[in-house]
Coordinates of C-alpha atoms and ligand atoms in Angstrom, one line a residue:
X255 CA -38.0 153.1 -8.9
X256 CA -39.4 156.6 -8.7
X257 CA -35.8 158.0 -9.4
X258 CA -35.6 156.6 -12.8
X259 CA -38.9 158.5 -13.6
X260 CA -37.2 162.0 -12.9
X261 CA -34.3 161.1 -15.1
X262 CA -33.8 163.2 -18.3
X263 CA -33.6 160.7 -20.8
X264 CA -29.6 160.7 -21.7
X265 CA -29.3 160.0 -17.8
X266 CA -31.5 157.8 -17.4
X267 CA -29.2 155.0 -18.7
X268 CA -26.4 155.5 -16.5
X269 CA -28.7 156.2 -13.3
X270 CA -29.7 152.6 -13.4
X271 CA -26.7 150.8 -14.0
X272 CA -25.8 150.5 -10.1
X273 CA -27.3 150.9 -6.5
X274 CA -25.6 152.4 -3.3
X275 CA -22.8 149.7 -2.1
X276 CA -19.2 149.3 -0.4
X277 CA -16.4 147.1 -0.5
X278 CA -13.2 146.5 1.4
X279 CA -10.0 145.4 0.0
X280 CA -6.7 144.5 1.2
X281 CA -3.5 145.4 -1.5
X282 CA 0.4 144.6 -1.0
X283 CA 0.4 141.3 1.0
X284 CA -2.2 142.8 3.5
X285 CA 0.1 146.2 4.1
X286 CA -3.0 148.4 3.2
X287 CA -6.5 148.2 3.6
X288 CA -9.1 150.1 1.8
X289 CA -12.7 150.6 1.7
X290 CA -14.8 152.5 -1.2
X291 CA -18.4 153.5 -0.7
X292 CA -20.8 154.4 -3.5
X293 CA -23.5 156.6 -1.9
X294 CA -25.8 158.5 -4.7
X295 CA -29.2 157.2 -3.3
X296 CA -28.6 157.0 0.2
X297 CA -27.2 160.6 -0.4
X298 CA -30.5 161.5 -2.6
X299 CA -32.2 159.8 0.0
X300 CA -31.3 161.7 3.0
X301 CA -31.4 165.7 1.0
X302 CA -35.3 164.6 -0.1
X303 CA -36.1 163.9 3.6
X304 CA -34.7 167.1 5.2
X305 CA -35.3 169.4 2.3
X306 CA -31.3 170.0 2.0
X307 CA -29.7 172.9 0.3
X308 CA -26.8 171.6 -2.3
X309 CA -24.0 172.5 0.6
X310 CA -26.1 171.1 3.1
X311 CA -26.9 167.8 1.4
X312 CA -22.6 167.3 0.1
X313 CA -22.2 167.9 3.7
X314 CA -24.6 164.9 5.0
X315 CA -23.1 162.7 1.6
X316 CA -19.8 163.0 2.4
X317 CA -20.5 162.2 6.6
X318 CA -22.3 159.3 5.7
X319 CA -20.3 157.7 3.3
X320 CA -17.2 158.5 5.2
X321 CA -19.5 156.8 8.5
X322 CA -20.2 153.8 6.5
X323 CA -16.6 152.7 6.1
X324 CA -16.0 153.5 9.0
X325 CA -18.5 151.8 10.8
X326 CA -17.5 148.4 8.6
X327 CA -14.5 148.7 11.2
X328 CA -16.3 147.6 13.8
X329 CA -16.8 144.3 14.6
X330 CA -20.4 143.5 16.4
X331 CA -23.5 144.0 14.6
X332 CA -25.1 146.1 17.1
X333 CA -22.4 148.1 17.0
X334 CA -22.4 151.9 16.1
X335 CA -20.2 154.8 14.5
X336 CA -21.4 158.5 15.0
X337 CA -19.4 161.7 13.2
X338 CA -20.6 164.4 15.3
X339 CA -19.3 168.5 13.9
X340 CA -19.6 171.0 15.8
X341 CA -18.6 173.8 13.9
X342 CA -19.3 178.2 14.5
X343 CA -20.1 178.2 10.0
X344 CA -24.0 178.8 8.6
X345 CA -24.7 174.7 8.9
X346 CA -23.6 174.6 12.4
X347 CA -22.9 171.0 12.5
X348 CA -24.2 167.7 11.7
X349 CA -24.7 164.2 12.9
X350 CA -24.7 161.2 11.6
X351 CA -24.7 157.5 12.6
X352 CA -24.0 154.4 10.9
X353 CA -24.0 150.7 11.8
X354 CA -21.7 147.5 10.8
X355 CA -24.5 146.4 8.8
X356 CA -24.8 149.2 6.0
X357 CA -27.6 151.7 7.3
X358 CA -26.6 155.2 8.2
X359 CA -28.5 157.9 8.9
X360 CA -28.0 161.8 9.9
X361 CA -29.0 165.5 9.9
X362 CA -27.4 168.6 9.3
X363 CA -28.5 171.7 11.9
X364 CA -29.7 174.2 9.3
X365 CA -30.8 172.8 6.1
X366 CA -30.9 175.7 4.0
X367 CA -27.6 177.2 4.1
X368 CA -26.4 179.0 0.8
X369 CA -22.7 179.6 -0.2
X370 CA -20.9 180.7 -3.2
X371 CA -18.3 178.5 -4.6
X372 CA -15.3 178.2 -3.3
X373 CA -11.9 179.3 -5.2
X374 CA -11.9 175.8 -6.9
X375 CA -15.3 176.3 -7.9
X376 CA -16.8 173.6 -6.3
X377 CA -19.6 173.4 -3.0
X378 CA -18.1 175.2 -0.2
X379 CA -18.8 172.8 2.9
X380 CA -15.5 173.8 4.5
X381 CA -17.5 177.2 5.0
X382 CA -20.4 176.5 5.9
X383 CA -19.2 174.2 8.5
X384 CA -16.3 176.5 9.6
X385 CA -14.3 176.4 12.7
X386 CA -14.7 173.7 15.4
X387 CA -14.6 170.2 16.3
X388 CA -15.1 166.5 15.0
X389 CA -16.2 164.0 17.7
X390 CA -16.1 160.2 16.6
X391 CA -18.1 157.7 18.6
X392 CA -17.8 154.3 18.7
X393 CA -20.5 152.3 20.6
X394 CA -19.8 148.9 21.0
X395 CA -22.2 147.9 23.8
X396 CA -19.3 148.6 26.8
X397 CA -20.8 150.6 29.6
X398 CA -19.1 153.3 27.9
X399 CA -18.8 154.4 24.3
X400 CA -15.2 155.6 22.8
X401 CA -14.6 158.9 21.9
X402 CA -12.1 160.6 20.5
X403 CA -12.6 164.6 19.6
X404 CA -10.1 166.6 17.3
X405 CA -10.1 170.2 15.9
X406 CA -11.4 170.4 12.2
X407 CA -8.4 170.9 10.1
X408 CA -10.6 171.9 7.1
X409 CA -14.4 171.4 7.5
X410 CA -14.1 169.3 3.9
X411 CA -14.5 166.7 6.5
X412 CA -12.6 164.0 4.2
X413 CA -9.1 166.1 5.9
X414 CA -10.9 166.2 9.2
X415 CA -11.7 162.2 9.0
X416 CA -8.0 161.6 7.7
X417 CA -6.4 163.7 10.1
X418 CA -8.7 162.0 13.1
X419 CA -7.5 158.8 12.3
X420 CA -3.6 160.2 13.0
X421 CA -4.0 162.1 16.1
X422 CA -7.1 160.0 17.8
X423 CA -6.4 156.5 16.7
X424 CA -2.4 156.4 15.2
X425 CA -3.5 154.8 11.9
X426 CA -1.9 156.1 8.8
X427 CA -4.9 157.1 6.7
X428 CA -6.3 159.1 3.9
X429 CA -10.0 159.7 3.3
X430 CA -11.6 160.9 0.1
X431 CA -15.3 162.0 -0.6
X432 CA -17.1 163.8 -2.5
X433 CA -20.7 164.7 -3.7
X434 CA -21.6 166.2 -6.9
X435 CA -25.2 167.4 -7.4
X436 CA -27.4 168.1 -10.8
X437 CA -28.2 171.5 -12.2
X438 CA -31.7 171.0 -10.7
X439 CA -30.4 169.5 -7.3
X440 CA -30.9 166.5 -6.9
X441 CA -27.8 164.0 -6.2
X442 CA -25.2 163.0 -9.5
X443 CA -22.3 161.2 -8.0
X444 CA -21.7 160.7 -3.8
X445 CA -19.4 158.4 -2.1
X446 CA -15.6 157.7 -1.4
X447 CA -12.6 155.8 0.1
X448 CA -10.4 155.3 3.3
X449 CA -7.0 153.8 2.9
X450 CA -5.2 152.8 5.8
X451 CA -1.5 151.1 6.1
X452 CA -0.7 148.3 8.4
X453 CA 2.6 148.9 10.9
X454 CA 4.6 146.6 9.0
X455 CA 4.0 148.3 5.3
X456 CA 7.2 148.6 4.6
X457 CA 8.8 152.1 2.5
X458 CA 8.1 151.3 -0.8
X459 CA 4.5 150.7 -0.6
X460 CA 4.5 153.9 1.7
X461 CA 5.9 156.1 -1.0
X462 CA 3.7 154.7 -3.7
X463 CA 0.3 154.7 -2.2
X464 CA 1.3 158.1 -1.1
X465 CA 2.3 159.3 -4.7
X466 CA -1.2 157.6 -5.7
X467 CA -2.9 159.8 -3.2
X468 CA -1.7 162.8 -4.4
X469 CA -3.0 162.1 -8.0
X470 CA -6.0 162.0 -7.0
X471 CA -7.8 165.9 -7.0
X472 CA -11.2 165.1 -7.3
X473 CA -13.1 161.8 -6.2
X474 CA -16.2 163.3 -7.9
X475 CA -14.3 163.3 -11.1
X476 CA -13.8 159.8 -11.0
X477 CA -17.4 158.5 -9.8
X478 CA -18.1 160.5 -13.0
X479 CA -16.4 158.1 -15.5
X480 CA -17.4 155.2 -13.5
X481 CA -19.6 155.3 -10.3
X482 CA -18.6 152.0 -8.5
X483 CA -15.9 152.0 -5.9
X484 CA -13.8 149.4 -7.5
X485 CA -13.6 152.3 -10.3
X486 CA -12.1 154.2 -6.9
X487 CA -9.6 151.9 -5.4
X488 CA -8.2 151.2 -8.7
X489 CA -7.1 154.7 -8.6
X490 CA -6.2 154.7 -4.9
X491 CA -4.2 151.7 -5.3
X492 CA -3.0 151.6 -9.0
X493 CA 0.2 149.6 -9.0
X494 CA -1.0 147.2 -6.3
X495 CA -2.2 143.9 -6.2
X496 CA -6.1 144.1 -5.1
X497 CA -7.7 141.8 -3.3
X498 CA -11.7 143.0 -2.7
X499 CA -12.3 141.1 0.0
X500 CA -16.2 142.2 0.7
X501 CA -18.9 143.9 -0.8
X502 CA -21.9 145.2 1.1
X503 CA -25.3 147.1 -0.1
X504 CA -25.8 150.7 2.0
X505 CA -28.7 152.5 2.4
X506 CA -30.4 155.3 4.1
X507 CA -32.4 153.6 7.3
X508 CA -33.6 155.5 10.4
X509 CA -34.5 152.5 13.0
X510 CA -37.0 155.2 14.7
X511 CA -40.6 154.3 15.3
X512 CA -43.6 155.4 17.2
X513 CA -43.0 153.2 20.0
X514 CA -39.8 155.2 20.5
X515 CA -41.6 158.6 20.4
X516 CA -44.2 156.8 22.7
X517 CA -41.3 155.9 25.3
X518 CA -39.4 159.6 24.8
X519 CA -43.1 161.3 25.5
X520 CA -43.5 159.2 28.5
X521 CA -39.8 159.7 29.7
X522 CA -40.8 163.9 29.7
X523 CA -42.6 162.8 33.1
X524 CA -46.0 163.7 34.4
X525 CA -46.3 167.4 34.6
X526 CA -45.1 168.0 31.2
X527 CA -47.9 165.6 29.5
X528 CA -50.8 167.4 31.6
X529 CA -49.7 170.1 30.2
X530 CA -49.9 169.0 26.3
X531 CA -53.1 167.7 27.7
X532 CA -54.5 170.8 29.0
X533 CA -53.5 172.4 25.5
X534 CA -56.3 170.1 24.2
X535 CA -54.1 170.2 21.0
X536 CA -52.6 167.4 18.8
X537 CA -49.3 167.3 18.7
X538 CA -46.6 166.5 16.1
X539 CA -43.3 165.1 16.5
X540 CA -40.5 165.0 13.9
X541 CA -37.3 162.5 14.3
X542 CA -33.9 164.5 13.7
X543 CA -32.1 161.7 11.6
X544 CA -34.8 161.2 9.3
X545 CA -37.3 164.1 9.5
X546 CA -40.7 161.3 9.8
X547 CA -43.4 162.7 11.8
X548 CA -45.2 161.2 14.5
X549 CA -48.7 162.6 15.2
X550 CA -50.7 162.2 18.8
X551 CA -54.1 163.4 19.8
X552 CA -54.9 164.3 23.0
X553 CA -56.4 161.0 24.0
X554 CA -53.3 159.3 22.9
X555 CA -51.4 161.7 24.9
X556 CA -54.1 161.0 28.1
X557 CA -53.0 157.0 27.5
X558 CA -49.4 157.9 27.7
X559 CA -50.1 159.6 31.1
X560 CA -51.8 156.9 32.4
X561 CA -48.9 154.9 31.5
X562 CA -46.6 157.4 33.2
X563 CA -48.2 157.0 36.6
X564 CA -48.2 153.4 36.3
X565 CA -44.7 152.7 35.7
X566 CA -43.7 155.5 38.4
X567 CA -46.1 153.6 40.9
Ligands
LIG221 ZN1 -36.1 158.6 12.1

């Protein structure tokens, strides 16, 4: 792999110990499920695609591993998870979607936003997101998707996913993440968890997952003596039986194509392609989620238009 190559040589070692993957878990009898999510690659992925700034890119790692887990919720394969942010700080929101199947993929508005620390010294994503709201969308091939929209609580977006899960759906949950980036930018450490407790947990296990949560300051800290995410839910649920009951590789996959961009140019309708004809220019299309570019000429474009009239006739 190309990533091993830009490896200084005391990191090269621990770079290639692991790839990108998640696991779910149940612990006490089946009172709390957890999942944990590894996410360095598809993180480094996703920043060397759109060109990402270091708040920008913990802001897409921290989406995406927190849209993974929760997209292994879901129970159809075609099924699909979207964390939309709307939010009035310098990134302006993101996007990002991920399936049942481990792929995720997303963008953040502006790419280049720059922020000093914040008072813990760490990337500020809370203000470059700011004020707004967090939309969840869950796509399960109904006529309609379900959506449920709250108001940030912090733009850390691990609060914002914990405190979605309380007021939209009534699950007792906490949600970690965290990215950490090298001096020269590029992705250290990315991933998280989500722990969630049954109805019928009864107090004790409350109490003692919730004093195991509030151990827990940095999830960076701990992907930094051990990456994996059983490394994670050890922490999350020290004390408990843990019983890992799936592990699944993730990546970074965008399912666009030129066929698509074919079918969206065609869908702009008649008037609009004449015109991009009459330019006599090639044009150049980029996808959001993944930043690929799609080129047409003119007489590509004149083949599309043809195409146009044919299916409106
Ligand atoms: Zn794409």
């Amino acid at each position: 792999m190309v990533r091993t190559a830009l490896c200084s040589g005391d990191q090269k070692e621990e770079m290639e110990e692991y790839k990108d993957y998640m696991i779910r878990a149940v612990a006490a009898n089946a009172q709390i499920r957890a999942f944990a999510v590894t996410a360095r690659d598809l993180t480094e992925t996703a920043r060397k695609a759109h060109n990402t700034s270091p708040i920008a890119t913990a802001a897409l790692g921290r989406a995406m591993s927190g849209a993974l887990m929760m997209a292994d919720m879901l129970k159809g394969p075609r099924d699909l998870l979207t964390i939309q942010i709307d939010g009035d700080g310098p990134l302006q929101g993101l996007v990002v979607t991920a399936d049942n199947q481990g792929h995720v993929k997303g963008y953040v508005k502006n790419t280049n936003v720059i922020l000093p620390p914040n008072e813990q010294g760490h990337l500020n994503v809370g203000g470059a997101i700011g004020r707004g709201t967090l939309t969840v969308i869950r796509d399960m091939n109904l006529k309609d998707p379900y959506i449920g929209q709250i108001p940030l609580v912090t733009g850390e977006i691990a609060e914002d996913l914990t405190a979605y899960y309380a007021q939209s759906e009534q699950i007792p949950s906490s949600v970690g993440l965290g990215v950490l980036m090298n001096k020269e930018n590029t992705v250290r450490r990315a991933g998280g968890f989500v722990v969630q407790l049954m109805p019928f947990a009864d107090d004790e296990v409350i109490s003692r997952l919730e004093n195991n949560i509030r151990k827990i300051s940095s999830v960076t800290s701990i992907l930094e003596e051990d990456p994996r995410p059983e490394h994670l839910l050890d922490f999350v649920l020290e004390g408990f039986d843990i019983q890992i009951t799936s592990k699944e590789d993730v990546s970074f996959f965008c399912n666009c194509s030129r066929e698509r961009f074919e079918r969206g140019l065609i869908l702009l309708g008649k008037e609009e392609l004449e015109s991009i004809i009459a330019d006599g220019e090639d044009i150049e299309l980029a996808c959001q989620f993944c930043s690929k570019k799609y080129k047409y000429t003119t007489e590509e474009v004149k083949k599309l238009l043809s195409r146009a009239k044919n299916e409106k006739s």
